[in-house]
Short mmCIF file of C-alpha atoms in Angstrom, two decimals:
data_model
loop_
_atom_site.label_atom_id
_atom_site.label_comp_id
_atom_site.label_asym_id
_atom_site.label_seq_id
_atom_site.Cartn_x
_atom_site.Cartn_y
_atom_site.Cartn_z
CA MET A 1 -9.15 -9.55 -18.91
CA LYS A 2 -5.84 -7.67 -18.23
CA TYR A 3 -7.30 -4.95 -20.64
CA VAL A 4 -10.38 -4.75 -18.54
CA GLN A 5 -8.52 -4.66 -15.19
CA ALA A 6 -6.41 -1.72 -16.43
CA LEU A 7 -9.67 0.03 -17.52
CA CYS A 8 -11.03 -0.69 -14.09
CA LEU A 9 -8.08 0.64 -12.51
CA LEU A 10 -7.85 4.05 -14.60
CA ALA A 11 -11.51 4.51 -13.52
CA ALA A 12 -11.03 4.06 -9.89
CA LEU A 13 -8.05 6.40 -10.14
CA LEU A 14 -10.26 9.09 -11.79
CA GLY A 15 -12.99 8.65 -9.10
CA SER A 16 -15.50 7.52 -11.54
CA ALA A 17 -15.77 3.91 -11.11
CA ALA A 18 -19.40 2.39 -11.10
CA PRO A 19 -19.24 0.60 -7.98
CA ALA A 20 -18.03 3.20 -5.92
CA ALA A 21 -21.18 5.34 -6.76
CA ALA A 22 -23.47 3.02 -4.70
CA GLN A 23 -21.24 3.13 -1.64
CA THR A 24 -20.73 5.99 0.79
CA SER A 25 -17.85 6.72 3.04
CA GLY A 26 -19.01 7.15 7.00
CA ALA A 27 -17.80 6.76 10.31
CA GLN A 28 -18.97 3.57 12.11
CA GLY A 29 -18.34 4.58 15.88
CA PRO A 30 -16.88 7.39 18.14
CA GLU A 31 -13.31 8.49 18.14
CA GLU A 32 -10.98 6.87 20.71
CA THR A 33 -7.34 7.14 21.46
CA PRO A 34 -4.67 7.07 20.21
CA HIS A 35 -4.80 9.83 17.44
CA ARG A 36 -8.41 10.25 17.27
CA ARG A 37 -8.77 6.42 16.29
CA GLN A 38 -12.19 5.70 14.29
CA LEU A 39 -13.97 2.91 12.54
CA TRP A 40 -15.07 4.07 9.08
CA SER A 41 -16.58 2.24 6.01
CA VAL A 42 -15.13 3.35 2.76
CA PRO A 43 -15.89 1.95 -0.79
CA SER A 44 -14.21 -1.14 -2.40
CA PRO A 45 -14.45 -2.64 -6.09
CA ASP A 46 -17.23 -5.07 -4.94
CA PRO A 47 -20.46 -3.22 -5.05
CA ASN A 48 -21.62 -5.61 -2.45
CA THR A 49 -18.83 -4.96 0.10
CA SER A 50 -17.62 -1.92 1.94
CA SER A 51 -14.25 -1.90 3.14
CA ARG A 52 -13.81 -1.56 7.00
CA ALA A 53 -11.20 1.05 7.79
CA VAL A 54 -9.46 2.67 10.63
CA LEU A 55 -8.92 6.42 10.34
CA PHE A 56 -6.47 8.35 12.69
CA ARG A 57 -6.12 12.19 12.68
CA PRO A 58 -4.42 15.13 14.22
CA PRO A 59 -6.05 17.36 16.49
CA GLY A 60 -8.21 20.04 15.01
CA ASN A 61 -10.87 20.37 12.03
CA GLY A 62 -8.23 20.26 9.25
CA PRO A 63 -8.30 20.10 6.24
CA PHE A 64 -5.26 17.51 6.50
CA PRO A 65 -3.39 15.87 3.58
CA LEU A 66 -4.32 12.12 3.55
CA ALA A 67 -1.99 9.12 3.88
CA VAL A 68 -3.51 5.55 2.98
CA ILE A 69 -1.57 2.39 4.30
CA ALA A 70 -2.27 -0.54 1.97
CA HIS A 71 -2.00 -3.72 4.12
CA ALA A 72 -0.12 -7.19 3.07
CA THR A 73 -2.28 -10.30 2.10
CA THR A 74 -1.73 -13.74 1.59
CA GLN A 75 -2.71 -16.55 -0.82
CA ASN A 76 -4.01 -18.80 2.03
CA ALA A 77 -7.96 -18.32 2.41
CA LEU A 78 -7.98 -19.40 6.17
CA ARG A 79 -5.37 -16.90 6.79
CA ARG A 80 -7.02 -14.21 5.03
CA ALA A 81 -10.38 -14.84 6.67
CA GLN A 82 -8.66 -14.57 10.40
CA MET A 83 -6.70 -11.63 9.64
CA PRO A 84 -7.18 -8.92 12.28
CA GLN A 85 -8.29 -5.39 11.35
CA PRO A 86 -4.85 -3.83 9.99
CA GLU A 87 -3.87 -0.48 11.89
CA TYR A 88 -0.17 0.03 11.50
CA ARG A 89 -0.40 2.10 14.74
CA ALA A 90 3.45 3.10 14.97
CA LEU A 91 3.42 3.84 11.03
CA ALA A 92 0.01 5.94 11.30
CA SER A 93 1.60 7.85 14.42
CA TRP A 94 4.51 8.69 12.65
CA PHE A 95 2.27 10.12 9.96
CA VAL A 96 -0.08 11.81 12.17
CA ALA A 97 2.72 13.45 14.01
CA ARG A 98 3.69 15.18 10.86
CA GLY A 99 0.00 16.38 10.05
CA TYR A 100 -1.55 13.65 8.05
CA ALA A 101 -5.00 11.89 8.53
CA VAL A 102 -4.06 8.24 7.99
CA LEU A 103 -6.62 5.95 6.78
CA VAL A 104 -5.89 2.04 6.89
CA PRO A 105 -8.72 0.38 4.80
CA GLU A 106 -9.11 -3.64 4.87
CA ARG A 107 -9.43 -4.71 1.15
CA PRO A 108 -12.55 -7.27 0.18
CA GLY A 109 -11.68 -10.82 0.81
CA HIS A 110 -9.89 -10.01 4.26
CA GLY A 111 -10.99 -10.47 7.81
CA LEU A 112 -14.28 -8.99 8.93
CA THR A 113 -14.49 -7.02 5.52
CA GLY A 114 -15.25 -10.20 3.97
CA GLY A 115 -16.55 -10.38 0.50
CA ARG A 116 -14.74 -11.83 -2.71
CA TYR A 117 -11.00 -11.79 -2.96
CA LEU A 118 -10.31 -9.60 -5.78
CA GLU A 119 -6.42 -10.04 -5.91
CA ASP A 120 -5.77 -13.54 -6.46
CA GLN A 121 -2.48 -14.18 -8.24
CA ASP A 122 -3.51 -17.59 -9.21
CA GLY A 123 -0.82 -20.39 -9.10
CA CYS A 124 3.09 -20.16 -8.66
CA ASP A 125 4.69 -20.74 -12.01
CA ASN A 126 2.19 -18.71 -13.82
CA ALA A 127 1.45 -16.08 -11.21
CA ASP A 128 -0.56 -13.09 -12.65
CA TYR A 129 1.46 -10.58 -10.95
CA LEU A 130 0.13 -7.76 -13.23
CA GLY A 131 -3.48 -8.50 -12.56
CA ALA A 132 -3.02 -8.91 -8.69
CA GLY A 133 -1.61 -5.52 -8.52
CA ARG A 134 -4.02 -3.73 -10.58
CA ALA A 135 -6.93 -5.22 -8.38
CA THR A 136 -4.93 -4.07 -5.14
CA ALA A 137 -4.35 -0.87 -6.73
CA GLU A 138 -8.11 -0.31 -7.49
CA SER A 139 -9.00 -1.20 -3.88
CA ILE A 140 -6.50 1.27 -2.66
CA ALA A 141 -7.68 4.12 -5.21
CA LEU A 142 -11.34 3.64 -4.26
CA ALA A 143 -10.78 4.11 -0.52
CA MET A 144 -8.58 6.84 -1.10
CA ASN A 145 -11.31 8.81 -3.34
CA GLY A 146 -14.07 8.02 -0.87
CA MET A 147 -12.10 9.50 1.79
CA ARG A 148 -11.11 12.82 -0.18
CA LYS A 149 -15.08 13.62 -0.21
CA GLN A 150 -14.72 14.35 3.47
CA PRO A 151 -14.40 18.09 4.46
CA PHE A 152 -11.53 17.60 6.71
CA ILE A 153 -9.33 16.07 3.99
CA HIS A 154 -7.31 17.72 1.43
CA GLY A 155 -8.16 16.97 -2.09
CA ASP A 156 -4.55 16.58 -3.24
CA GLY A 157 -0.91 15.91 -1.79
CA ALA A 158 -1.88 12.46 -0.62
CA ILE A 159 0.73 9.83 0.05
CA ILE A 160 0.20 6.30 -0.56
CA VAL A 161 1.99 3.72 1.85
CA GLY A 162 1.97 0.12 1.01
CA HIS A 163 3.55 -2.93 2.63
CA SER A 164 4.28 -6.27 0.71
CA ALA A 165 1.32 -6.85 -1.53
CA GLY A 166 -0.18 -3.41 -0.58
CA GLY A 167 3.32 -2.09 -1.64
CA TRP A 168 2.92 -4.12 -4.93
CA GLY A 169 -0.63 -2.39 -5.59
CA ALA A 170 0.94 0.99 -4.62
CA LEU A 171 3.45 0.51 -7.67
CA ALA A 172 0.70 -0.49 -9.73
CA MET A 173 -1.14 2.72 -8.71
CA ALA A 174 2.31 4.50 -9.84
CA GLY A 175 2.00 3.09 -13.47
CA ALA A 176 -1.41 5.04 -13.59
CA ASN A 177 -0.05 8.11 -12.33
CA PRO A 178 -3.05 8.84 -9.98
CA LYS A 179 -4.26 12.52 -9.60
CA GLY A 180 -3.57 14.19 -6.31
CA VAL A 181 -0.98 11.68 -5.40
CA ARG A 182 2.44 13.37 -4.25
CA VAL A 183 4.33 10.26 -3.37
CA ILE A 184 4.45 6.52 -3.02
CA VAL A 185 6.01 4.72 0.05
CA ALA A 186 6.60 1.10 -0.73
CA PHE A 187 7.72 -1.35 2.42
CA ALA A 188 9.27 -4.52 0.81
CA PRO A 189 6.54 -4.43 -2.06
CA GLY A 190 6.23 -7.72 -3.85
CA ARG A 191 3.95 -10.93 -4.37
CA GLY A 192 4.46 -14.49 -3.97
CA GLY A 193 7.31 -14.46 -1.22
CA HIS A 194 7.56 -17.59 1.10
CA ALA A 195 6.33 -19.73 -1.77
CA ASN A 196 5.10 -22.89 -0.06
CA ASP A 197 5.73 -21.26 3.38
CA ARG A 198 9.73 -21.11 2.49
CA PRO A 199 11.70 -18.37 3.49
CA HIS A 200 13.82 -16.80 0.62
CA ASP A 201 11.43 -18.88 -1.87
CA VAL A 202 9.60 -16.55 -4.35
CA CYS A 203 6.91 -17.74 -6.98
CA ALA A 204 8.32 -17.18 -10.62
CA PRO A 205 10.51 -14.26 -9.85
CA GLN A 206 11.23 -13.37 -13.42
CA ARG A 207 7.60 -12.81 -13.94
CA LEU A 208 7.47 -10.61 -10.65
CA ILE A 209 10.56 -8.39 -12.28
CA ALA A 210 8.64 -8.39 -15.64
CA ALA A 211 5.49 -6.74 -13.88
CA ALA A 212 7.60 -4.39 -12.10
CA ALA A 213 8.98 -3.26 -15.65
CA ALA A 214 5.27 -2.82 -17.04
CA PHE A 215 4.30 -0.54 -13.86
CA GLY A 216 7.49 1.50 -14.06
CA LYS A 217 7.21 1.89 -17.73
CA THR A 218 4.33 4.66 -17.54
CA ALA A 219 5.18 5.73 -13.88
CA HIS A 220 5.86 9.60 -13.08
CA VAL A 221 5.07 9.32 -9.40
CA PRO A 222 8.07 9.50 -6.91
CA VAL A 223 8.57 6.11 -5.19
CA ILE A 224 10.45 5.61 -2.10
CA TRP A 225 11.45 1.94 -1.74
CA LEU A 226 12.39 0.51 1.81
CA VAL A 227 13.54 -2.88 2.77
CA ALA A 228 15.20 -4.23 5.76
CA ARG A 229 18.52 -6.29 5.30
CA ASN A 230 16.70 -9.30 6.84
CA ASP A 231 13.62 -9.57 4.94
CA SER A 232 13.16 -13.01 3.92
CA TYR A 233 10.02 -12.65 1.86
CA PHE A 234 11.60 -10.07 -0.50
CA SER A 235 15.11 -9.86 0.03
CA PRO A 236 17.28 -6.72 -0.47
CA ASP A 237 18.92 -8.09 -3.81
CA LEU A 238 15.77 -9.13 -5.30
CA SER A 239 14.09 -5.72 -4.23
CA ARG A 240 16.88 -3.84 -5.75
CA GLN A 241 16.18 -5.94 -9.11
CA LEU A 242 12.54 -4.97 -8.75
CA ALA A 243 13.33 -1.47 -8.02
CA ASP A 244 16.00 -1.07 -10.93
CA THR A 245 13.60 -2.56 -13.44
CA PHE A 246 10.80 -0.29 -12.45
CA ARG A 247 12.67 2.79 -12.79
CA LYS A 248 14.26 1.99 -16.16
CA ASP A 249 11.52 3.59 -17.82
CA GLY A 250 9.68 5.62 -15.12
CA ASP A 251 10.43 8.22 -12.90
CA LYS A 252 13.20 8.21 -9.87
CA VAL A 253 12.98 5.64 -7.19
CA ASP A 254 14.65 6.36 -4.12
CA PHE A 255 15.96 2.59 -3.09
CA ARG A 256 16.92 2.26 0.54
CA GLU A 257 18.29 -0.67 2.57
CA LEU A 258 17.55 -0.58 6.10
CA GLN A 259 19.16 -2.60 9.00
CA ASP A 260 17.73 -5.78 10.29
CA PHE A 261 14.47 -5.90 12.37
CA ARG A 262 14.05 -8.42 14.99
CA SER A 263 14.01 -11.86 13.55
CA GLU A 264 12.22 -10.73 10.48
CA GLY A 265 12.60 -7.50 8.61
CA HIS A 266 9.23 -8.08 6.32
CA TRP A 267 7.09 -6.94 9.53
CA LEU A 268 8.84 -3.74 10.01
CA ALA A 269 6.14 -1.68 8.59
CA GLU A 270 3.49 -3.00 10.67
CA SER A 271 5.06 -3.56 14.04
CA ASP A 272 5.52 -1.30 17.16
CA GLY A 273 9.18 0.01 17.27
CA GLY A 274 9.69 -0.09 13.50
CA ASP A 275 9.83 3.47 13.44
CA ASP A 276 13.12 3.35 14.97
CA ILE A 277 14.43 1.70 11.96
CA TYR A 278 12.68 3.39 9.08
CA GLY A 279 11.89 6.89 10.64
CA ALA A 280 15.01 8.72 10.04
CA ALA A 281 15.52 7.46 6.51
CA LEU A 282 11.62 7.99 5.49
CA ASP A 283 11.90 11.61 7.05
CA LYS A 284 14.71 12.77 4.82
CA ALA A 285 13.43 10.82 1.84
CA LEU A 286 9.75 12.61 1.91
CA LYS A 287 11.55 15.86 2.63
CA ALA A 288 13.48 15.61 -0.44
CA VAL A 289 10.25 15.06 -2.34
CA MET A 290 8.25 17.61 -0.81
CA THR A 291 10.77 20.28 -1.37
CA GLY A 292 11.32 19.27 -4.89
CA PRO A 293 8.79 20.36 -7.92
CA ALA A 294 5.79 18.70 -7.93
CA THR A 295 5.10 16.06 -10.60
CA ALA A 296 2.76 17.35 -13.29
CA ARG A 297 -0.10 15.00 -13.54
#
């Protein structure tokens, strides 16, 4: 099963996954404020489900480099069904101000996108973090590749931005070295946090660390890893263990521990005002990557 999942991920990253051929990207409404906000439909791994997405763009016709923001998730089916459309407005605005078109797709099994939940980690003690991460990565890759077909989007130089489980999927993408992705930004990446709704309790943390090692073993995409000091899902200590394990065999990881964010640092990436905390650090880290030599892939 894991071999099949890995093949599916590779196909998605190469832009040749079969389900994507049956789906088309397209605008679903007019542009609005802020930042030309527009609802879109983009491909997903489920042939019967297109992902709802929000697109933000700078003024002009482009072509613009693309930033894709991958949202968090939950193992609770009811909470997933009730999840509002993710937008990450402050984070999206931060990238739009730097010339990026920003796509925020809602993956299958969430909110109004609906469909099958494809990234289930199964139980707690024997959580399948590898399979869950690769399934998330496939959804991110298909959405990215669908948007790349638009004439106002650059075909390369993309940034993948992931939060929590979305960040975990971004790390899985890094392990497959996706073509045209310049850097991955991971906000508190992980799975299994708040086990049984208990802060600072993570399902099978050693399995999470082992999966991070597996993703990092083949990764050459630069990764910027950000976590707030008061993150009760994936603490800075655990996050540093994950980052150190990931980069042991992979490429450079720029790990940055940020100051406390309100009462819960895990929501830094998706909250208004979060850019006051991560903005300067992210700007400095991205400039270091962008001014350095591009990784061959």
